[in-house]
XYZ file of C-alpha atoms in Angstrom:
698
model
C -11.273 52.158 37.642
C -9.765 48.890 38.807
C -8.046 47.105 35.963
C -9.077 43.505 35.359
C -6.114 41.230 35.876
C -7.282 39.062 32.969
C -7.089 41.919 30.472
C -3.645 42.286 28.957
C -2.387 44.653 26.290
C 0.623 43.716 24.235
C 2.300 44.924 21.091
C 3.688 41.569 20.025
C 2.228 39.187 17.485
C 1.695 35.441 17.717
C 1.240 32.704 15.167
C -2.288 31.411 14.947
C -2.548 27.635 15.557
C -4.345 25.388 13.116
C -7.711 24.291 14.475
C -8.592 20.596 14.384
C -12.150 19.983 13.171
C -14.555 17.923 15.226
C -14.952 14.200 14.515
C -18.515 13.090 13.992
C -19.757 9.635 15.060
C -22.132 7.908 12.633
C -24.988 5.983 14.240
C -26.183 2.741 12.744
C -29.154 3.512 10.537
C -31.977 1.291 9.311
C -32.664 1.128 5.582
C -35.582 3.558 5.850
C -33.339 6.265 7.306
C -30.149 5.656 5.328
C -30.657 8.234 2.565
C -31.795 11.018 4.875
C -28.887 10.482 7.244
C -26.329 10.433 4.460
C -27.678 13.654 3.047
C -27.562 15.386 6.439
C -24.167 13.867 7.134
C -22.875 15.488 3.949
C -24.456 18.736 5.058
C -21.449 20.964 5.779
C -21.102 21.697 9.475
C -21.676 25.435 9.799
C -19.000 26.973 11.931
C -18.453 30.498 13.062
C -15.111 31.844 11.833
C -13.874 31.524 15.422
C -13.804 27.830 14.563
C -11.973 28.116 11.255
C -8.236 27.633 11.463
C -8.231 28.835 15.019
C -9.653 32.234 14.114
C -9.527 34.889 11.503
C -6.352 36.907 11.227
C -6.841 39.942 9.097
C -4.199 42.356 7.965
C -4.336 46.104 7.916
C -5.939 47.532 4.832
C -3.399 49.083 2.494
C -3.815 51.997 0.169
C -3.959 50.784 -3.392
C -3.530 54.249 -4.799
C -2.915 57.779 -3.501
C -5.706 60.291 -3.164
C -5.714 62.223 -6.424
C -7.575 65.136 -4.947
C -7.197 67.853 -2.381
C -7.198 67.040 1.274
C -10.660 65.723 2.273
C -10.977 64.376 5.776
C -14.172 62.372 5.480
C -13.452 60.863 2.059
C -9.935 59.833 3.040
C -11.068 58.039 6.192
C -13.898 56.298 4.379
C -11.567 55.191 1.593
C -9.139 53.838 4.139
C -11.715 51.928 6.148
C -13.569 50.653 3.078
C -10.580 48.891 1.509
C -11.080 45.116 1.107
C -10.053 43.040 4.076
C -10.207 39.352 4.835
C -13.559 37.918 5.865
C -14.937 39.663 8.932
C -15.936 36.941 11.347
C -18.870 38.973 12.566
C -20.305 40.282 9.325
C -21.484 37.079 7.705
C -24.682 36.503 5.834
C -26.344 33.695 3.947
C -24.683 34.910 0.781
C -21.152 34.141 2.016
C -21.958 30.924 3.888
C -21.358 27.406 2.471
C -24.527 26.072 0.882
C -25.894 22.559 0.989
C -24.413 20.094 -1.405
C -27.804 18.525 -2.168
C -31.091 19.915 -3.399
C -33.524 17.280 -2.168
C -34.090 14.611 0.457
C -35.105 11.148 -0.765
C -36.962 8.913 1.690
C -36.989 5.223 0.900
C -38.298 2.239 2.825
C -38.335 -1.393 1.746
C -41.673 -3.177 1.930
C -41.927 -6.847 2.745
C -41.965 -7.570 -0.948
C -38.839 -5.497 -1.462
C -40.436 -2.613 -3.354
C -39.301 0.799 -2.297
C -41.739 3.184 -0.705
C -41.270 6.823 -1.589
C -42.194 9.598 0.770
C -44.720 12.208 -0.229
C -43.554 15.083 -2.462
C -44.644 18.540 -1.485
C -43.529 22.017 -2.304
C -42.331 23.394 -5.599
C -40.079 21.687 -8.149
C -38.293 18.485 -7.205
C -37.698 19.577 -3.604
C -39.006 16.850 -1.321
C -40.179 17.254 2.258
C -39.576 14.904 5.140
C -41.922 14.686 8.075
C -40.090 15.391 11.335
C -41.679 14.168 14.540
C -39.348 15.770 17.046
C -36.730 18.601 17.147
C -34.016 18.646 19.795
C -30.903 20.640 20.607
C -27.933 18.717 21.949
C -24.204 19.185 22.337
C -21.701 17.860 19.818
C -21.689 14.453 21.571
C -25.468 14.151 21.375
C -26.014 14.840 25.071
C -28.213 17.426 26.694
C -26.761 20.881 27.137
C -25.709 21.754 30.665
C -27.122 25.238 30.307
C -30.830 25.321 29.549
C -30.688 28.988 28.644
C -28.463 28.135 25.670
C -30.877 25.403 24.623
C -33.708 27.929 24.733
C -31.665 30.380 22.620
C -31.149 27.713 19.957
C -34.796 26.605 19.946
C -36.013 30.200 19.790
C -33.795 30.789 16.759
C -35.591 28.033 14.790
C -38.215 29.154 12.336
C -39.087 26.206 10.082
C -37.920 23.228 12.122
C -40.831 22.417 14.398
C -42.164 19.034 15.621
C -44.595 17.317 13.262
C -43.574 19.466 10.306
C -42.494 18.495 6.805
C -39.114 20.021 6.008
C -36.822 20.438 3.067
C -33.065 20.388 3.289
C -32.952 24.110 2.489
C -35.229 24.913 5.416
C -32.984 22.900 7.710
C -30.000 24.766 6.311
C -31.577 28.159 6.980
C -32.382 27.230 10.574
C -28.783 26.134 11.060
C -27.773 29.616 9.968
C -30.235 31.148 12.413
C -28.836 29.174 15.342
C -25.311 30.336 14.609
C -26.591 33.845 13.938
C -27.904 34.000 17.504
C -24.262 34.566 18.427
C -23.900 31.985 21.215
C -22.629 28.986 19.196
C -19.471 28.411 17.205
C -20.797 25.377 15.264
C -24.052 23.615 14.481
C -24.595 20.201 12.818
C -28.043 18.801 11.933
C -28.396 15.042 12.539
C -31.454 12.890 11.680
C -32.238 10.004 14.064
C -34.764 7.287 13.282
C -36.958 6.498 16.280
C -40.023 4.405 16.934
C -42.177 7.546 16.775
C -40.640 8.876 13.586
C -37.657 10.927 12.494
C -36.031 13.048 15.159
C -34.025 16.089 13.988
C -31.186 16.893 16.373
C -29.149 20.089 16.128
C -25.778 19.336 17.628
C -24.316 22.639 18.716
C -21.070 23.736 20.297
C -21.522 26.797 22.529
C -18.899 29.495 22.625
C -16.616 29.601 25.635
C -17.163 31.791 28.640
C -15.193 35.022 28.463
C -12.453 35.153 31.112
C -9.848 37.524 29.717
C -8.578 39.613 26.840
C -5.278 39.983 25.020
C -5.165 43.131 22.866
C -2.308 43.564 20.394
C -1.249 46.569 18.350
C -3.430 49.146 20.129
C -0.890 51.875 20.820
C -3.227 54.888 20.877
C -6.503 53.194 21.793
C -7.127 53.889 25.511
C -6.976 50.884 27.827
C -10.040 52.137 29.673
C -12.052 52.142 26.446
C -11.258 48.457 25.814
C -11.914 47.482 29.416
C -15.289 49.206 29.463
C -16.266 47.597 26.162
C -15.637 44.022 27.395
C -16.493 44.420 31.079
C -20.181 43.470 30.798
C -19.327 40.153 29.150
C -16.863 38.912 31.759
C -17.828 35.424 33.000
C -20.563 35.047 30.366
C -20.824 33.014 27.181
C -19.207 34.945 24.356
C -21.862 36.421 22.086
C -20.770 37.098 18.533
C -23.322 39.851 18.029
C -21.988 41.684 21.058
C -18.427 41.291 19.778
C -19.548 42.738 16.465
C -20.866 45.807 18.296
C -17.585 46.156 20.213
C -15.567 45.986 16.994
C -17.819 48.619 15.419
C -17.351 50.896 18.438
C -13.563 50.479 18.304
C -13.484 51.266 14.591
C -15.792 54.214 15.264
C -13.379 55.524 17.892
C -10.647 55.672 15.273
C -12.903 57.252 12.659
C -14.159 59.973 14.998
C -10.571 61.046 15.621
C -9.498 60.688 12.020
C -6.957 58.010 12.943
C -5.878 55.303 10.529
C -6.695 52.258 12.645
C -9.173 49.385 12.837
C -9.701 45.934 14.316
C -7.960 43.528 11.954
C -8.378 40.177 13.691
C -10.051 38.393 16.574
C -9.592 34.882 17.944
C -10.956 32.760 20.787
C -8.119 31.141 22.701
C -8.286 28.314 25.210
C -9.412 29.138 28.721
C -11.964 31.724 27.560
C -9.353 34.232 26.424
C -10.065 36.489 23.440
C -7.189 37.796 21.356
C -8.018 41.126 19.724
C -5.657 42.391 17.041
C -5.718 46.077 16.165
C -3.842 47.508 13.200
C -2.727 51.146 13.314
C -1.034 52.806 10.349
C 2.026 54.633 11.653
C 3.751 57.388 9.726
C 6.868 55.970 8.096
C 8.235 59.024 6.306
C 7.237 62.597 5.411
C 8.491 64.280 2.264
C 7.930 67.722 0.742
C 7.212 67.978 -2.983
C 7.189 71.393 -4.689
C 4.760 71.840 -7.578
C 4.115 74.671 -9.979
C 0.637 75.965 -10.725
C 0.123 73.323 -13.412
C 0.866 70.523 -10.947
C 4.301 69.687 -12.350
C 7.280 69.139 -10.012
C 9.566 72.127 -9.628
C 12.413 73.419 -7.477
C 11.223 75.235 -4.359
C 12.721 78.322 -2.764
C 11.717 77.347 0.763
C 13.909 74.925 2.664
C 12.069 71.624 3.277
C 13.148 71.592 6.928
C 11.445 74.975 7.389
C 8.157 73.373 6.355
C 8.677 70.063 8.155
C 9.226 71.668 11.546
C 5.812 73.328 11.251
C 4.117 69.914 11.228
C 2.779 68.330 14.390
C 2.597 64.975 12.604
C 5.846 63.092 13.244
C 7.354 59.770 12.229
C 6.148 56.854 14.320
C 2.798 58.429 15.150
C -0.473 56.846 14.093
C -1.559 58.993 11.188
C -4.479 61.289 11.984
C -6.418 63.007 9.234
C -7.532 65.718 11.684
C -3.948 66.393 12.687
C -2.993 66.433 9.009
C -5.636 69.057 8.283
C -4.268 71.233 11.083
C -0.782 70.846 9.591
C -2.087 71.999 6.209
C -3.647 75.072 7.837
C -0.398 75.792 9.701
C 1.700 75.689 6.526
C -0.787 77.927 4.714
C -0.639 80.362 7.648
C 3.068 80.874 6.940
C 1.901 83.171 4.148
C 4.335 81.922 1.509
C 2.290 79.043 0.062
C -0.523 79.269 -2.441
C -1.756 75.709 -2.043
C -0.953 72.810 0.294
C -2.193 69.209 0.304
C -1.200 65.926 1.955
C -1.281 62.584 0.123
C -0.945 59.365 2.187
C 0.641 56.410 0.396
C 1.429 52.831 1.485
C 4.985 52.297 2.704
C 5.521 48.974 0.948
C 4.268 45.986 2.943
C 5.165 47.435 6.329
C 1.609 48.366 7.299
C 2.798 51.959 7.623
C 2.033 55.033 5.574
C 4.241 57.571 3.807
C 3.056 61.177 3.656
C 3.773 63.413 0.691
C 3.032 67.099 1.223
C 2.509 68.910 -2.062
C 3.130 72.662 -1.816
C 2.698 75.404 -4.394
C 4.713 78.491 -3.508
C 3.490 81.973 -4.215
C 4.915 83.584 -7.309
C 7.196 85.895 -5.402
C 8.019 86.236 -1.735
C 8.887 89.907 -2.236
C 7.034 92.900 -3.552
C 5.638 96.383 -3.095
C 2.215 97.115 -1.683
C 0.115 100.211 -1.129
C -3.071 100.903 0.754
C -4.964 103.240 2.998
C -6.836 103.460 6.276
C -8.432 105.652 8.904
C -6.909 106.887 12.156
C -9.288 107.285 15.080
C -7.022 109.960 16.600
C -7.908 112.619 13.996
C -11.289 114.235 14.524
C -11.117 117.417 12.461
C -9.889 118.681 9.124
C -10.942 118.150 5.476
C -9.259 114.723 5.323
C -9.913 113.706 8.904
C -8.212 110.438 9.778
C -7.315 109.427 6.214
C -3.995 107.542 5.984
C -2.050 106.348 2.940
C 0.605 103.631 3.139
C 3.177 101.812 1.058
C 5.560 98.981 1.888
C 8.466 97.022 0.464
C 8.536 93.490 1.824
C 10.089 90.069 1.560
C 8.170 87.175 3.169
C 10.693 84.354 2.762
C 14.231 85.516 3.388
C 16.866 82.810 2.783
C 14.066 80.265 2.316
C 13.475 80.214 6.103
C 10.119 82.031 6.206
C 11.830 85.060 7.743
C 10.168 88.365 6.922
C 11.529 91.852 6.277
C 9.209 94.827 5.938
C 9.905 98.515 5.248
C 6.738 100.567 5.479
C 5.649 104.189 5.436
C 2.271 105.512 6.576
C 1.351 109.125 6.068
C -1.765 110.992 7.142
C -2.970 114.540 7.561
C -0.885 114.924 10.708
C 0.561 111.563 11.737
C 3.188 109.471 10.009
C 5.091 106.250 10.728
C 8.242 104.892 9.118
C 9.113 101.373 10.250
C 11.698 98.713 9.540
C 10.673 95.348 10.910
C 12.398 91.954 10.755
C 10.654 88.806 12.026
C 11.838 85.239 12.365
C 8.639 83.231 13.120
C 10.646 80.293 14.471
C 14.235 80.625 15.612
C 16.337 77.820 14.154
C 17.317 75.180 16.704
C 14.585 76.132 19.160
C 12.039 73.434 20.004
C 9.538 75.790 21.701
C 8.460 77.639 18.537
C 10.039 80.869 19.778
C 9.807 83.798 17.385
C 12.009 86.889 17.281
C 11.128 90.354 16.057
C 13.393 93.404 15.702
C 12.023 96.845 14.981
C 13.156 100.424 14.311
C 10.459 103.066 14.043
C 10.098 106.815 13.680
C 6.565 108.075 14.222
C 4.474 111.192 14.688
C 1.043 110.802 16.264
C -1.586 113.366 17.255
C -1.229 114.715 20.780
C -4.776 116.054 20.763
C -6.132 113.032 22.617
C -4.553 114.373 25.813
C -3.355 117.899 25.017
C -5.845 119.210 22.458
C -6.154 123.006 22.366
C -7.764 125.563 20.066
C -4.519 127.308 19.197
C -3.274 124.674 16.744
C -2.254 121.061 16.372
C 0.262 119.231 18.502
C 2.080 115.990 17.667
C 4.134 113.519 19.672
C 7.286 112.312 17.956
C 8.790 108.973 18.955
C 11.946 107.162 17.889
C 11.687 103.534 18.940
C 13.930 100.484 18.621
C 13.602 97.118 20.257
C 13.640 93.353 20.129
C 10.918 90.941 21.250
C 10.693 87.186 21.738
C 7.400 85.354 21.706
C 6.360 81.742 22.173
C 3.272 79.642 22.980
C 3.486 78.184 26.465
C 0.060 76.529 26.731
C -2.719 75.759 24.244
C -4.282 79.083 23.199
C -1.811 80.983 25.418
C 1.096 83.016 24.075
C 3.770 85.003 25.900
C 6.017 87.855 24.773
C 9.069 89.451 26.393
C 11.199 92.254 25.017
C 13.360 95.321 25.497
C 12.368 98.610 23.853
C 14.167 101.955 23.817
C 12.082 105.049 23.178
C 12.792 108.762 22.833
C 9.624 110.868 22.785
C 8.884 114.600 22.631
C 6.199 117.066 21.537
C 6.217 119.407 18.537
C 3.933 122.190 17.389
C 2.256 122.448 13.997
C 5.458 123.923 12.536
C 7.619 121.047 13.762
C 9.347 122.973 16.559
C 9.921 121.156 19.864
C 7.821 122.385 22.788
C 7.706 121.424 26.463
C 4.341 122.944 27.518
C 0.884 122.940 25.986
C -1.672 125.714 25.550
C -2.644 125.524 29.229
C 0.996 125.513 30.413
C 0.794 121.841 31.330
C 4.128 120.005 30.875
C 4.482 117.797 27.816
C 7.424 115.767 29.110
C 8.198 114.163 32.453
C 11.850 115.194 32.531
C 11.270 118.865 31.675
C 13.470 118.512 28.577
C 12.316 118.612 24.967
C 12.248 114.812 24.977
C 12.074 111.885 27.403
C 14.286 108.817 27.159
C 13.186 105.450 28.508
C 14.204 101.820 28.293
C 11.190 99.569 28.754
C 11.107 95.913 29.670
C 7.934 94.468 28.155
C 5.953 91.415 29.263
C 2.703 90.307 27.629
C 0.463 87.275 27.765
C -2.438 86.600 25.410
C -5.228 84.038 25.537
C -7.146 83.546 22.320
C -10.214 81.331 22.108
C -11.506 79.481 19.082
C -12.704 82.642 17.369
C -16.350 81.525 17.521
C -18.992 83.999 18.740
C -18.939 82.332 22.162
C -15.162 82.334 22.586
C -13.038 84.421 24.955
C -10.030 86.714 24.590
C -7.719 87.954 27.360
C -4.654 90.212 27.059
C -2.388 91.384 29.867
C 0.730 93.480 29.347
C 3.193 95.294 31.559
C 5.897 97.849 30.776
C 8.660 98.566 33.299
C 10.961 101.547 32.859
C 14.564 100.597 33.658
C 16.832 103.237 35.319
C 19.885 102.604 33.160
C 20.735 106.338 33.174
C 19.746 108.790 35.862
C 17.600 110.867 33.475
C 15.742 107.901 32.014
C 12.170 107.534 33.195
C 11.249 104.888 35.740
C 7.619 103.821 35.866
C 5.453 100.712 35.761
C 2.398 100.442 33.546
C -0.075 97.525 33.486
C -2.998 97.094 31.164
C -5.544 94.293 30.716
C -8.338 93.567 28.257
C -10.922 90.776 28.325
C -13.766 89.846 25.982
C -16.375 87.094 26.318
C -19.115 86.097 23.890
C -22.324 84.275 24.816
C -24.560 82.738 22.158
C -28.255 83.290 22.905
C -30.108 81.509 20.136
C -29.728 83.567 16.943
C -28.283 86.469 18.951
C -24.865 86.927 20.534
C -24.083 88.832 23.734
C -20.589 90.336 23.797
C -19.156 91.553 27.093
C -15.808 93.353 27.255
C -13.723 95.032 29.924
C -10.424 96.871 29.964
C -8.457 98.612 32.663
C -4.980 99.823 33.587
C -2.792 101.770 35.983
C 0.564 103.596 35.924
C 2.927 104.029 38.872
C 5.978 106.284 38.745
C 7.223 109.169 36.622
C 5.697 108.890 33.144
C 5.092 111.342 30.263
C 1.603 112.918 30.393
C 0.978 112.038 26.748
C 1.190 108.365 27.810
C -1.884 108.713 30.077
C -4.835 106.416 29.472
C -7.360 108.092 27.170
C -11.143 107.650 27.480
C -13.802 108.331 24.857
C -14.208 107.380 21.212
C -14.820 104.457 18.873
C -12.921 101.864 20.920
C -13.692 103.319 24.334
C -16.927 105.157 25.210
C -18.971 105.647 22.067
C -21.042 108.787 21.760
C -17.983 110.924 22.675
C -15.206 112.268 20.493
C -11.807 110.650 20.851
C -10.284 111.408 24.262
C -12.996 113.803 25.478
C -14.137 111.736 28.496
C -10.857 111.830 30.363
C -7.146 111.038 30.507
C -5.835 109.508 33.692
C -3.224 107.476 35.469
C -5.853 104.725 35.866
C -8.943 103.743 33.938
C -11.708 101.163 33.562
C -14.063 100.676 30.612
C -16.934 98.203 30.275
C -19.135 97.402 27.306
C -22.180 95.246 26.645
C -23.382 94.531 23.126
C -26.073 92.339 21.575
C -25.774 91.507 17.885
C -28.381 89.793 15.738
C -28.557 88.728 12.083
C -30.385 90.924 9.577
C -29.785 89.499 6.108
C -26.819 87.830 4.488
C -23.538 89.108 5.974
C -25.310 92.091 7.565
C -25.830 92.174 11.334
C -27.451 94.655 13.662
C -26.223 95.601 17.135
C -27.401 97.383 20.260
C -24.709 98.471 22.733
C -23.892 100.435 25.868
C -20.474 101.662 27.094
C -19.194 103.104 30.345
C -15.734 104.447 31.198
C -14.042 106.181 34.108
C -10.551 107.393 35.019
C -11.198 106.296 38.620
C -10.510 109.828 39.784
C -6.895 109.675 38.598
C -7.022 112.604 36.154
C -5.456 115.157 38.557
C -2.518 112.797 39.259
C -1.300 113.071 35.652
C 1.541 115.643 35.451
C -0.050 119.022 34.717
C -3.601 117.618 34.996
C -4.359 118.059 31.268
C -7.849 116.567 31.707
C -8.782 119.050 34.437
C -7.534 122.012 32.405
C -9.848 120.922 29.574
C -12.816 120.243 31.870
C -13.069 116.609 30.901
C -15.704 114.887 33.075
C -13.520 111.884 33.940
C -16.363 109.445 33.401
C -19.257 108.929 31.022
C -21.445 106.475 29.240
C -22.967 106.071 25.828
C -25.479 103.799 24.120
C -26.612 103.300 20.562
C -27.178 101.039 17.595
C -25.013 99.877 14.743
C -24.622 97.548 11.796
C -21.850 95.070 11.003
C -20.624 93.775 7.658
C -18.142 90.921 7.348
C -15.029 91.680 5.309
C -11.545 90.189 4.802
C -10.235 92.781 7.274
C -12.786 91.793 9.910
C -16.190 93.261 10.769
C -16.811 96.750 9.386
C -18.707 98.718 12.043
C -20.929 101.717 11.469
C -22.488 102.959 14.709
C -24.472 105.862 16.073
C -24.405 106.537 19.821
C -25.766 109.057 22.338
C -23.726 109.986 25.393
C -24.884 111.044 28.856
C -24.719 114.687 27.764
C -27.424 113.896 25.198
C -25.284 114.504 22.147
C -24.947 111.985 19.366
C -22.093 110.925 17.130
C -21.367 108.489 14.301
C -18.468 106.049 14.674
C -16.753 103.884 12.088
C -14.410 101.045 13.007
C -12.733 97.967 11.567
C -12.530 94.703 13.502
C -13.972 93.774 16.850
C -14.006 96.448 19.514
C -10.896 96.415 21.735
């Protein structure tokens, strides 16, 4: 949009000039008219605040006290905007307008014998009425207005003052208010003129100037386009105060909608039809961290203040936003080491800025021992099928830098995992919010998903160590890169290493009891808002690096996508996943199809295991009562004919179909761990199976 050359935006301030009031000329009055004229002459000339001292200059509202409550977006904004300011030039009413100095009009006329003649008294009390023969609107010099449309606006605003009507001073006063309230005039003065035909009431008005340009000061975050669009319709027209009032309300509303501490603080009509608009925005002067105990008393914190401050998106010099402040509170709470967080804005002296005090209550201890349990979807048989117990020793705030150390052990009927994990959520000195994670892990997982056989159980043992770096690179997008070393091999139910399964299919790619590989990992994740209609996308790639001649070289890619569509009270969830492996890879690393997170209605891994795969799912959920939801779903999966290309063709030896579908119904219950899913599905072989899962389906 073309920018008007007469609209300027500045950040400087100017001194408002003192306005010189108009000089009124007193006509010569006959004795009959003397009293009425003197009373009207003493009637205070009603002026719009544009006309008072060259305009109203208001200052930014200051906080008179901090918010003694938890962070509340709406209340804080309303408290800020409702603080007393100087008189708003556009929000006047009869209650704040100067009243008449007299309560009655006395009409006197000398007869030939010198006795006074009093006019008739009408109305209530001592209020006298004067008969007016004619009502006119003129300019401040008593001449006709050049613009007849303005004269019509003034006459249409009159309610009591009509020709051949008996008026009181109060009725004249109220009509003066109405003329100014029309918005087109900056002053109005009633003048009584004695004529041959009677008393003529003249309203001497001064129209506002035509609007020819704008000077906006102090608007650092308010978009220029917004101001231009607000004033564009009035360019070249008489300034209307009502319209300006609407513009000011829209500007203040723009700040409120975004939770910004800003408002119009002054407006002035300059010479040449220029309007000076002053906007006050409360910038952040300083941010401090205050540690409190559970009783609200100050205490010494274990976390370094700079560790908390770098989490905040609110910075010094920015216009303070309550919405941004709320996000900062959520971010600090997400660190996992705070029990309570609140932000209190306070005035920074007389600077027009605001100081922010963040009150934080740390958790009792950043270290501890935890225990729990879970279910593994890889175990499908046995008296304690899938049951897992776990314990962990952890520290969530190493060195006061929010660094985390975790030693955990998980043990099930067959599988077990021992892991040491260290995470630095934000590497010191990095401005891209890069995190670092180092891990050492020794695990045993069931090999039955690919190599199940009736002769006994088979497990895959892995020793893994690696380091990963992760950072956000776009809103809602996160990237991860890392290097991972892995040694993997198969063992029988007695713990002895084996290289072939029950069907003589190889269990390793190298032919040895274990395979060594160094993997370069790349991953990108898109996460939506988390609402039912949001989207999720994950893509990862592992590349085996040939550091040693016997180390495996292969490339594996995998992608998952999920999209939700809200259909009235129901929600349609569509998901897809697929992957492919190129090169020499261990057969136990093949993609597995069938089960709770794949094709429901089948046992885990019984559809197929291939070098490639694709799985699609459609699901409709609907509310039942309270946190309970119902669902209807259908799944389909295929190995894309890649089963025989897996070393040893373990799927073919076990007569896995390679593709299949299932459909069924289920219920969902919200929990702190995510949705708890209980489902029953039939597959294409007309057999049914119950499934239990935690969280959304992968």
